[in-house]
mmCIF file of the C-alpha atoms, coordinates in Angstrom:
data_MODEL
# 
_entry.id   MODEL 
# 
loop_
_atom_site.group_PDB 
_atom_site.id 
_atom_site.type_symbol 
_atom_site.label_atom_id 
_atom_site.label_alt_id 
_atom_site.label_comp_id 
_atom_site.label_asym_id 
_atom_site.label_entity_id 
_atom_site.label_seq_id 
_atom_site.pdbx_PDB_ins_code 
_atom_site.Cartn_x 
_atom_site.Cartn_y 
_atom_site.Cartn_z 
_atom_site.occupancy 
_atom_site.B_iso_or_equiv 
_atom_site.pdbx_formal_charge 
_atom_site.auth_seq_id 
_atom_site.auth_comp_id 
_atom_site.auth_asym_id 
_atom_site.auth_atom_id 
_atom_site.pdbx_PDB_model_num 
ATOM 1   C CA . ASP A 1 1   ? 20.058  -16.590 1.513   1.00 0.00 ? 1   ASP A CA 1 
ATOM 2   C CA . ASP A 1 2   ? 19.888  -15.193 5.046   1.00 0.00 ? 2   ASP A CA 1 
ATOM 3   C CA . ALA A 1 3   ? 19.880  -11.504 4.124   1.00 0.00 ? 3   ALA A CA 1 
ATOM 4   C CA . LEU A 1 4   ? 17.603  -9.358  6.263   1.00 0.00 ? 4   LEU A CA 1 
ATOM 5   C CA . PHE A 1 5   ? 16.626  -5.853  5.265   1.00 0.00 ? 5   PHE A CA 1 
ATOM 6   C CA . ASP A 1 6   ? 15.855  -2.589  7.028   1.00 0.00 ? 6   ASP A CA 1 
ATOM 7   C CA . ALA A 1 7   ? 12.828  -2.135  4.776   1.00 0.00 ? 7   ALA A CA 1 
ATOM 8   C CA . VAL A 1 8   ? 10.710  -4.142  2.360   1.00 0.00 ? 8   VAL A CA 1 
ATOM 9   C CA . LEU A 1 9   ? 8.298   -2.628  -0.169  1.00 0.00 ? 9   LEU A CA 1 
ATOM 10  C CA . LEU A 1 10  ? 5.520   -5.012  -1.143  1.00 0.00 ? 10  LEU A CA 1 
ATOM 11  C CA . ASP A 1 11  ? 3.712   -3.555  -4.152  1.00 0.00 ? 11  ASP A CA 1 
ATOM 12  C CA . ALA A 1 12  ? 1.342   -6.490  -4.265  1.00 0.00 ? 12  ALA A CA 1 
ATOM 13  C CA . PRO A 1 13  ? -0.393  -7.804  -7.363  1.00 0.00 ? 13  PRO A CA 1 
ATOM 14  C CA . CYS A 1 14  ? -4.020  -6.710  -7.154  1.00 0.00 ? 14  CYS A CA 1 
ATOM 15  C CA . SER A 1 15  ? -7.282  -6.270  -9.018  1.00 0.00 ? 15  SER A CA 1 
ATOM 16  C CA . ALA A 1 16  ? -6.219  -2.749  -10.098 1.00 0.00 ? 16  ALA A CA 1 
ATOM 17  C CA . THR A 1 17  ? -9.722  -1.393  -9.472  1.00 0.00 ? 17  THR A CA 1 
ATOM 18  C CA . GLY A 1 18  ? -8.099  1.854   -8.348  1.00 0.00 ? 18  GLY A CA 1 
ATOM 19  C CA . THR A 1 19  ? -6.869  2.460   -11.900 1.00 0.00 ? 19  THR A CA 1 
ATOM 20  C CA . ILE A 1 20  ? -10.308 2.244   -13.496 1.00 0.00 ? 20  ILE A CA 1 
ATOM 21  C CA . ARG A 1 21  ? -10.215 5.858   -14.716 1.00 0.00 ? 21  ARG A CA 1 
ATOM 22  C CA . ARG A 1 22  ? -7.163  5.098   -16.843 1.00 0.00 ? 22  ARG A CA 1 
ATOM 23  C CA . HIS A 1 23  ? -8.054  1.466   -17.521 1.00 0.00 ? 23  HIS A CA 1 
ATOM 24  C CA . PRO A 1 24  ? -11.856 1.173   -17.768 1.00 0.00 ? 24  PRO A CA 1 
ATOM 25  C CA . ASP A 1 25  ? -11.533 -2.413  -18.982 1.00 0.00 ? 25  ASP A CA 1 
ATOM 26  C CA . VAL A 1 26  ? -10.708 -3.441  -15.391 1.00 0.00 ? 26  VAL A CA 1 
ATOM 27  C CA . ALA A 1 27  ? -14.424 -3.299  -14.582 1.00 0.00 ? 27  ALA A CA 1 
ATOM 28  C CA . TYR A 1 28  ? -15.097 -5.927  -17.240 1.00 0.00 ? 28  TYR A CA 1 
ATOM 29  C CA . LEU A 1 29  ? -12.011 -8.096  -16.766 1.00 0.00 ? 29  LEU A CA 1 
ATOM 30  C CA . LYS A 1 30  ? -12.039 -8.653  -12.988 1.00 0.00 ? 30  LYS A CA 1 
ATOM 31  C CA . LYS A 1 31  ? -14.480 -11.037 -11.352 1.00 0.00 ? 31  LYS A CA 1 
ATOM 32  C CA . PRO A 1 32  ? -15.257 -11.523 -7.625  1.00 0.00 ? 32  PRO A CA 1 
ATOM 33  C CA . GLU A 1 33  ? -13.276 -14.778 -7.597  1.00 0.00 ? 33  GLU A CA 1 
ATOM 34  C CA . ASP A 1 34  ? -10.256 -12.891 -8.967  1.00 0.00 ? 34  ASP A CA 1 
ATOM 35  C CA . ILE A 1 35  ? -10.397 -10.513 -6.005  1.00 0.00 ? 35  ILE A CA 1 
ATOM 36  C CA . ALA A 1 36  ? -10.661 -13.376 -3.512  1.00 0.00 ? 36  ALA A CA 1 
ATOM 37  C CA . GLY A 1 37  ? -7.691  -15.148 -5.097  1.00 0.00 ? 37  GLY A CA 1 
ATOM 38  C CA . LEU A 1 38  ? -5.603  -11.983 -5.187  1.00 0.00 ? 38  LEU A CA 1 
ATOM 39  C CA . ALA A 1 39  ? -6.443  -11.167 -1.549  1.00 0.00 ? 39  ALA A CA 1 
ATOM 40  C CA . ALA A 1 40  ? -5.296  -14.659 -0.513  1.00 0.00 ? 40  ALA A CA 1 
ATOM 41  C CA . LEU A 1 41  ? -2.065  -14.258 -2.490  1.00 0.00 ? 41  LEU A CA 1 
ATOM 42  C CA . GLN A 1 42  ? -1.465  -10.832 -0.906  1.00 0.00 ? 42  GLN A CA 1 
ATOM 43  C CA . GLY A 1 43  ? -1.924  -12.325 2.561   1.00 0.00 ? 43  GLY A CA 1 
ATOM 44  C CA . ARG A 1 44  ? 0.665   -15.013 1.821   1.00 0.00 ? 44  ARG A CA 1 
ATOM 45  C CA . MET A 1 45  ? 3.044   -12.410 0.391   1.00 0.00 ? 45  MET A CA 1 
ATOM 46  C CA . LEU A 1 46  ? 2.655   -10.214 3.493   1.00 0.00 ? 46  LEU A CA 1 
ATOM 47  C CA . ALA A 1 47  ? 3.428   -13.165 5.756   1.00 0.00 ? 47  ALA A CA 1 
ATOM 48  C CA . ARG A 1 48  ? 6.463   -14.128 3.651   1.00 0.00 ? 48  ARG A CA 1 
ATOM 49  C CA . ALA A 1 49  ? 7.756   -10.549 3.480   1.00 0.00 ? 49  ALA A CA 1 
ATOM 50  C CA . THR A 1 50  ? 8.063   -10.445 7.284   1.00 0.00 ? 50  THR A CA 1 
ATOM 51  C CA . ASN A 1 51  ? 10.789  -13.096 7.025   1.00 0.00 ? 51  ASN A CA 1 
ATOM 52  C CA . PHE A 1 52  ? 13.043  -10.639 5.203   1.00 0.00 ? 52  PHE A CA 1 
ATOM 53  C CA . LEU A 1 53  ? 12.836  -7.832  7.779   1.00 0.00 ? 53  LEU A CA 1 
ATOM 54  C CA . LYS A 1 54  ? 15.409  -7.079  10.409  1.00 0.00 ? 54  LYS A CA 1 
ATOM 55  C CA . PRO A 1 55  ? 13.989  -6.683  13.918  1.00 0.00 ? 55  PRO A CA 1 
ATOM 56  C CA . GLY A 1 56  ? 12.390  -3.219  13.946  1.00 0.00 ? 56  GLY A CA 1 
ATOM 57  C CA . GLY A 1 57  ? 12.492  -3.108  10.128  1.00 0.00 ? 57  GLY A CA 1 
ATOM 58  C CA . THR A 1 58  ? 9.792   -1.413  8.081   1.00 0.00 ? 58  THR A CA 1 
ATOM 59  C CA . LEU A 1 59  ? 7.345   -3.087  5.710   1.00 0.00 ? 59  LEU A CA 1 
ATOM 60  C CA . VAL A 1 60  ? 5.372   -0.923  3.289   1.00 0.00 ? 60  VAL A CA 1 
ATOM 61  C CA . TYR A 1 61  ? 2.433   -2.698  1.641   1.00 0.00 ? 61  TYR A CA 1 
ATOM 62  C CA . CYS A 1 62  ? 0.505   -1.113  -1.205  1.00 0.00 ? 62  CYS A CA 1 
ATOM 63  C CA . THR A 1 63  ? -2.058  -1.939  -3.835  1.00 0.00 ? 63  THR A CA 1 
ATOM 64  C CA . CYS A 1 64  ? -3.984  0.074   -6.383  1.00 0.00 ? 64  CYS A CA 1 
ATOM 65  C CA . SER A 1 65  ? -7.243  -1.590  -5.450  1.00 0.00 ? 65  SER A CA 1 
ATOM 66  C CA . LEU A 1 66  ? -10.443 -0.117  -4.062  1.00 0.00 ? 66  LEU A CA 1 
ATOM 67  C CA . GLU A 1 67  ? -11.519 -3.508  -2.724  1.00 0.00 ? 67  GLU A CA 1 
ATOM 68  C CA . PRO A 1 68  ? -11.494 -3.809  1.094   1.00 0.00 ? 68  PRO A CA 1 
ATOM 69  C CA . GLU A 1 69  ? -10.391 -7.451  0.785   1.00 0.00 ? 69  GLU A CA 1 
ATOM 70  C CA . GLU A 1 70  ? -7.150  -6.192  -0.741  1.00 0.00 ? 70  GLU A CA 1 
ATOM 71  C CA . GLY A 1 71  ? -6.645  -3.361  1.746   1.00 0.00 ? 71  GLY A CA 1 
ATOM 72  C CA . GLU A 1 72  ? -8.439  -2.959  5.054   1.00 0.00 ? 72  GLU A CA 1 
ATOM 73  C CA . ALA A 1 73  ? -8.760  -6.729  5.540   1.00 0.00 ? 73  ALA A CA 1 
ATOM 74  C CA . HIS A 1 74  ? -4.956  -6.955  5.567   1.00 0.00 ? 74  HIS A CA 1 
ATOM 75  C CA . LEU A 1 75  ? -4.805  -4.205  8.189   1.00 0.00 ? 75  LEU A CA 1 
ATOM 76  C CA . ALA A 1 76  ? -6.925  -6.370  10.467  1.00 0.00 ? 76  ALA A CA 1 
ATOM 77  C CA . ALA A 1 77  ? -4.697  -9.394  9.788   1.00 0.00 ? 77  ALA A CA 1 
ATOM 78  C CA . LEU A 1 78  ? -1.514  -7.635  10.943  1.00 0.00 ? 78  LEU A CA 1 
ATOM 79  C CA . THR A 1 79  ? -2.171  -8.863  14.476  1.00 0.00 ? 79  THR A CA 1 
ATOM 80  C CA . ASP A 1 80  ? -1.547  -12.422 13.224  1.00 0.00 ? 80  ASP A CA 1 
ATOM 81  C CA . LEU A 1 81  ? 1.880   -11.415 11.884  1.00 0.00 ? 81  LEU A CA 1 
ATOM 82  C CA . PRO A 1 82  ? 5.007   -10.222 13.693  1.00 0.00 ? 82  PRO A CA 1 
ATOM 83  C CA . LEU A 1 83  ? 4.154   -6.653  12.638  1.00 0.00 ? 83  LEU A CA 1 
ATOM 84  C CA . THR A 1 84  ? 2.848   -3.539  14.322  1.00 0.00 ? 84  THR A CA 1 
ATOM 85  C CA . LEU A 1 85  ? 1.144   -0.850  12.278  1.00 0.00 ? 85  LEU A CA 1 
ATOM 86  C CA . ASP A 1 86  ? 3.291   2.282   12.081  1.00 0.00 ? 86  ASP A CA 1 
ATOM 87  C CA . PRO A 1 87  ? 0.703   5.033   11.500  1.00 0.00 ? 87  PRO A CA 1 
ATOM 88  C CA . VAL A 1 88  ? 1.328   7.618   8.796   1.00 0.00 ? 88  VAL A CA 1 
ATOM 89  C CA . GLY A 1 89  ? 0.652   11.246  9.683   1.00 0.00 ? 89  GLY A CA 1 
ATOM 90  C CA . ALA A 1 90  ? -0.876  13.906  7.445   1.00 0.00 ? 90  ALA A CA 1 
ATOM 91  C CA . ARG A 1 91  ? 2.412   15.841  7.427   1.00 0.00 ? 91  ARG A CA 1 
ATOM 92  C CA . GLU A 1 92  ? 4.103   12.843  5.816   1.00 0.00 ? 92  GLU A CA 1 
ATOM 93  C CA . VAL A 1 93  ? 1.709   12.984  2.868   1.00 0.00 ? 93  VAL A CA 1 
ATOM 94  C CA . GLY A 1 94  ? 1.888   16.695  2.120   1.00 0.00 ? 94  GLY A CA 1 
ATOM 95  C CA . GLY A 1 95  ? -0.952  17.671  4.429   1.00 0.00 ? 95  GLY A CA 1 
ATOM 96  C CA . LEU A 1 96  ? -3.502  15.478  2.650   1.00 0.00 ? 96  LEU A CA 1 
ATOM 97  C CA . ALA A 1 97  ? -5.167  14.469  5.923   1.00 0.00 ? 97  ALA A CA 1 
ATOM 98  C CA . GLU A 1 98  ? -8.222  13.221  4.049   1.00 0.00 ? 98  GLU A CA 1 
ATOM 99  C CA . ILE A 1 99  ? -6.265  10.231  2.713   1.00 0.00 ? 99  ILE A CA 1 
ATOM 100 C CA . VAL A 1 100 ? -5.021  9.034   6.120   1.00 0.00 ? 100 VAL A CA 1 
ATOM 101 C CA . THR A 1 101 ? -7.351  6.471   7.685   1.00 0.00 ? 101 THR A CA 1 
ATOM 102 C CA . GLY A 1 102 ? -8.171  6.332   11.381  1.00 0.00 ? 102 GLY A CA 1 
ATOM 103 C CA . ASP A 1 103 ? -5.691  3.446   11.626  1.00 0.00 ? 103 ASP A CA 1 
ATOM 104 C CA . GLY A 1 104 ? -2.913  5.514   10.048  1.00 0.00 ? 104 GLY A CA 1 
ATOM 105 C CA . ALA A 1 105 ? -2.883  3.751   6.671   1.00 0.00 ? 105 ALA A CA 1 
ATOM 106 C CA . ILE A 1 106 ? -3.238  5.683   3.423   1.00 0.00 ? 106 ILE A CA 1 
ATOM 107 C CA . ARG A 1 107 ? -6.468  5.124   1.476   1.00 0.00 ? 107 ARG A CA 1 
ATOM 108 C CA . THR A 1 108 ? -6.955  7.206   -1.641  1.00 0.00 ? 108 THR A CA 1 
ATOM 109 C CA . LEU A 1 109 ? -10.333 7.314   -3.325  1.00 0.00 ? 109 LEU A CA 1 
ATOM 110 C CA . PRO A 1 110 ? -11.563 9.233   -6.369  1.00 0.00 ? 110 PRO A CA 1 
ATOM 111 C CA . SER A 1 111 ? -13.499 11.528  -4.025  1.00 0.00 ? 111 SER A CA 1 
ATOM 112 C CA . HIS A 1 112 ? -10.316 12.515  -2.188  1.00 0.00 ? 112 HIS A CA 1 
ATOM 113 C CA . LEU A 1 113 ? -8.507  13.924  -5.182  1.00 0.00 ? 113 LEU A CA 1 
ATOM 114 C CA . PRO A 1 114 ? -11.061 14.658  -7.876  1.00 0.00 ? 114 PRO A CA 1 
ATOM 115 C CA . ASN A 1 115 ? -8.930  17.472  -9.285  1.00 0.00 ? 115 ASN A CA 1 
ATOM 116 C CA . ALA A 1 116 ? -5.439  16.488  -10.384 1.00 0.00 ? 116 ALA A CA 1 
ATOM 117 C CA . GLU A 1 117 ? -4.620  20.212  -10.476 1.00 0.00 ? 117 GLU A CA 1 
ATOM 118 C CA . ASP A 1 118 ? -4.635  20.373  -6.660  1.00 0.00 ? 118 ASP A CA 1 
ATOM 119 C CA . PRO A 1 119 ? -1.536  22.444  -5.795  1.00 0.00 ? 119 PRO A CA 1 
ATOM 120 C CA . ARG A 1 120 ? -0.646  19.994  -3.019  1.00 0.00 ? 120 ARG A CA 1 
ATOM 121 C CA . LEU A 1 121 ? 0.093   17.428  -5.728  1.00 0.00 ? 121 LEU A CA 1 
ATOM 122 C CA . GLU A 1 122 ? 2.609   19.505  -7.666  1.00 0.00 ? 122 GLU A CA 1 
ATOM 123 C CA . ARG A 1 123 ? 6.244   18.485  -7.614  1.00 0.00 ? 123 ARG A CA 1 
ATOM 124 C CA . ARG A 1 124 ? 8.082   21.385  -6.039  1.00 0.00 ? 124 ARG A CA 1 
ATOM 125 C CA . LYS A 1 125 ? 11.579  20.132  -6.825  1.00 0.00 ? 125 LYS A CA 1 
ATOM 126 C CA . ARG A 1 126 ? 11.052  19.683  -10.554 1.00 0.00 ? 126 ARG A CA 1 
ATOM 127 C CA . PRO A 1 127 ? 11.289  22.674  -12.860 1.00 0.00 ? 127 PRO A CA 1 
ATOM 128 C CA . HIS A 1 128 ? 8.364   21.506  -14.997 1.00 0.00 ? 128 HIS A CA 1 
ATOM 129 C CA . ARG A 1 129 ? 4.807   21.166  -13.809 1.00 0.00 ? 129 ARG A CA 1 
ATOM 130 C CA . HIS A 1 130 ? 3.810   17.603  -12.995 1.00 0.00 ? 130 HIS A CA 1 
ATOM 131 C CA . ARG A 1 131 ? 0.229   16.359  -12.806 1.00 0.00 ? 131 ARG A CA 1 
ATOM 132 C CA . ALA A 1 132 ? -0.076  13.439  -10.455 1.00 0.00 ? 132 ALA A CA 1 
ATOM 133 C CA . GLY A 1 133 ? -1.560  10.317  -11.975 1.00 0.00 ? 133 GLY A CA 1 
ATOM 134 C CA . LEU A 1 134 ? -2.485  8.896   -8.600  1.00 0.00 ? 134 LEU A CA 1 
ATOM 135 C CA . ALA A 1 135 ? -3.925  5.437   -8.532  1.00 0.00 ? 135 ALA A CA 1 
ATOM 136 C CA . ARG A 1 136 ? -6.532  4.923   -5.873  1.00 0.00 ? 136 ARG A CA 1 
ATOM 137 C CA . GLY A 1 137 ? -5.763  2.250   -3.338  1.00 0.00 ? 137 GLY A CA 1 
ATOM 138 C CA . LEU A 1 138 ? -4.374  1.477   0.084   1.00 0.00 ? 138 LEU A CA 1 
ATOM 139 C CA . SER A 1 139 ? -0.888  1.660   1.550   1.00 0.00 ? 139 SER A CA 1 
ATOM 140 C CA . LEU A 1 140 ? 0.216   0.788   5.030   1.00 0.00 ? 140 LEU A CA 1 
ATOM 141 C CA . ARG A 1 141 ? 3.479   0.918   6.947   1.00 0.00 ? 141 ARG A CA 1 
ATOM 142 C CA . ALA A 1 142 ? 4.328   -1.576  9.667   1.00 0.00 ? 142 ALA A CA 1 
ATOM 143 C CA . ARG A 1 143 ? 7.320   -2.375  11.863  1.00 0.00 ? 143 ARG A CA 1 
ATOM 144 C CA . SER A 1 144 ? 8.678   -5.819  12.589  1.00 0.00 ? 144 SER A CA 1 
ATOM 145 C CA . ARG A 1 145 ? 8.133   -7.119  16.127  1.00 0.00 ? 145 ARG A CA 1 
ATOM 146 C CA . ARG A 1 146 ? 10.569  -9.959  15.497  1.00 0.00 ? 146 ARG A CA 1 
ATOM 147 C CA . ARG A 1 147 ? 13.357  -10.376 18.024  1.00 0.00 ? 147 ARG A CA 1 
ATOM 148 C CA . PRO A 1 148 ? 17.004  -10.582 16.933  1.00 0.00 ? 148 PRO A CA 1 
ATOM 149 C CA . GLY A 1 149 ? 18.044  -14.088 15.957  1.00 0.00 ? 149 GLY A CA 1 
ATOM 150 C CA . ARG A 1 150 ? 14.491  -15.296 15.237  1.00 0.00 ? 150 ARG A CA 1 
ATOM 151 C CA . ARG A 1 151 ? 13.471  -15.990 11.687  1.00 0.00 ? 151 ARG A CA 1 
ATOM 152 C CA . ARG A 1 152 ? 10.591  -18.046 10.369  1.00 0.00 ? 152 ARG A CA 1 
ATOM 153 C CA . HIS A 1 153 ? 10.592  -19.685 6.932   1.00 0.00 ? 153 HIS A CA 1 
# 
């Protein structure tokens, strides 16, 4: 199948350490070797996902992990892929500047949003009040540098 897409969302399998508040068993179930294996898998998935992007297309990568191997390490590896980081601005995330990294990725930590009642997290378009159940983790947005007609398998 030679279909190329304007955008690809890679919600990568991860250690889920960013969900520990809701799933405390994660701390007992995940081992360091699990994180290393998952980080390697995520790297392969990122590389493969670039093959499905149109030139100039957008890749969004996200995990619900607090582990740098599953987040920031992939930011550094973007230079080895036909991708350029497309920084996210605070206005794009409802003014939550504290979750935007210096690189323009989104990194949420328990210390960023300790109070789920923060009015910036309310859904304005829904008639009922919605408490955000935000997982902590990292998301990044990148653009394909691939030229038209070039595709790697």
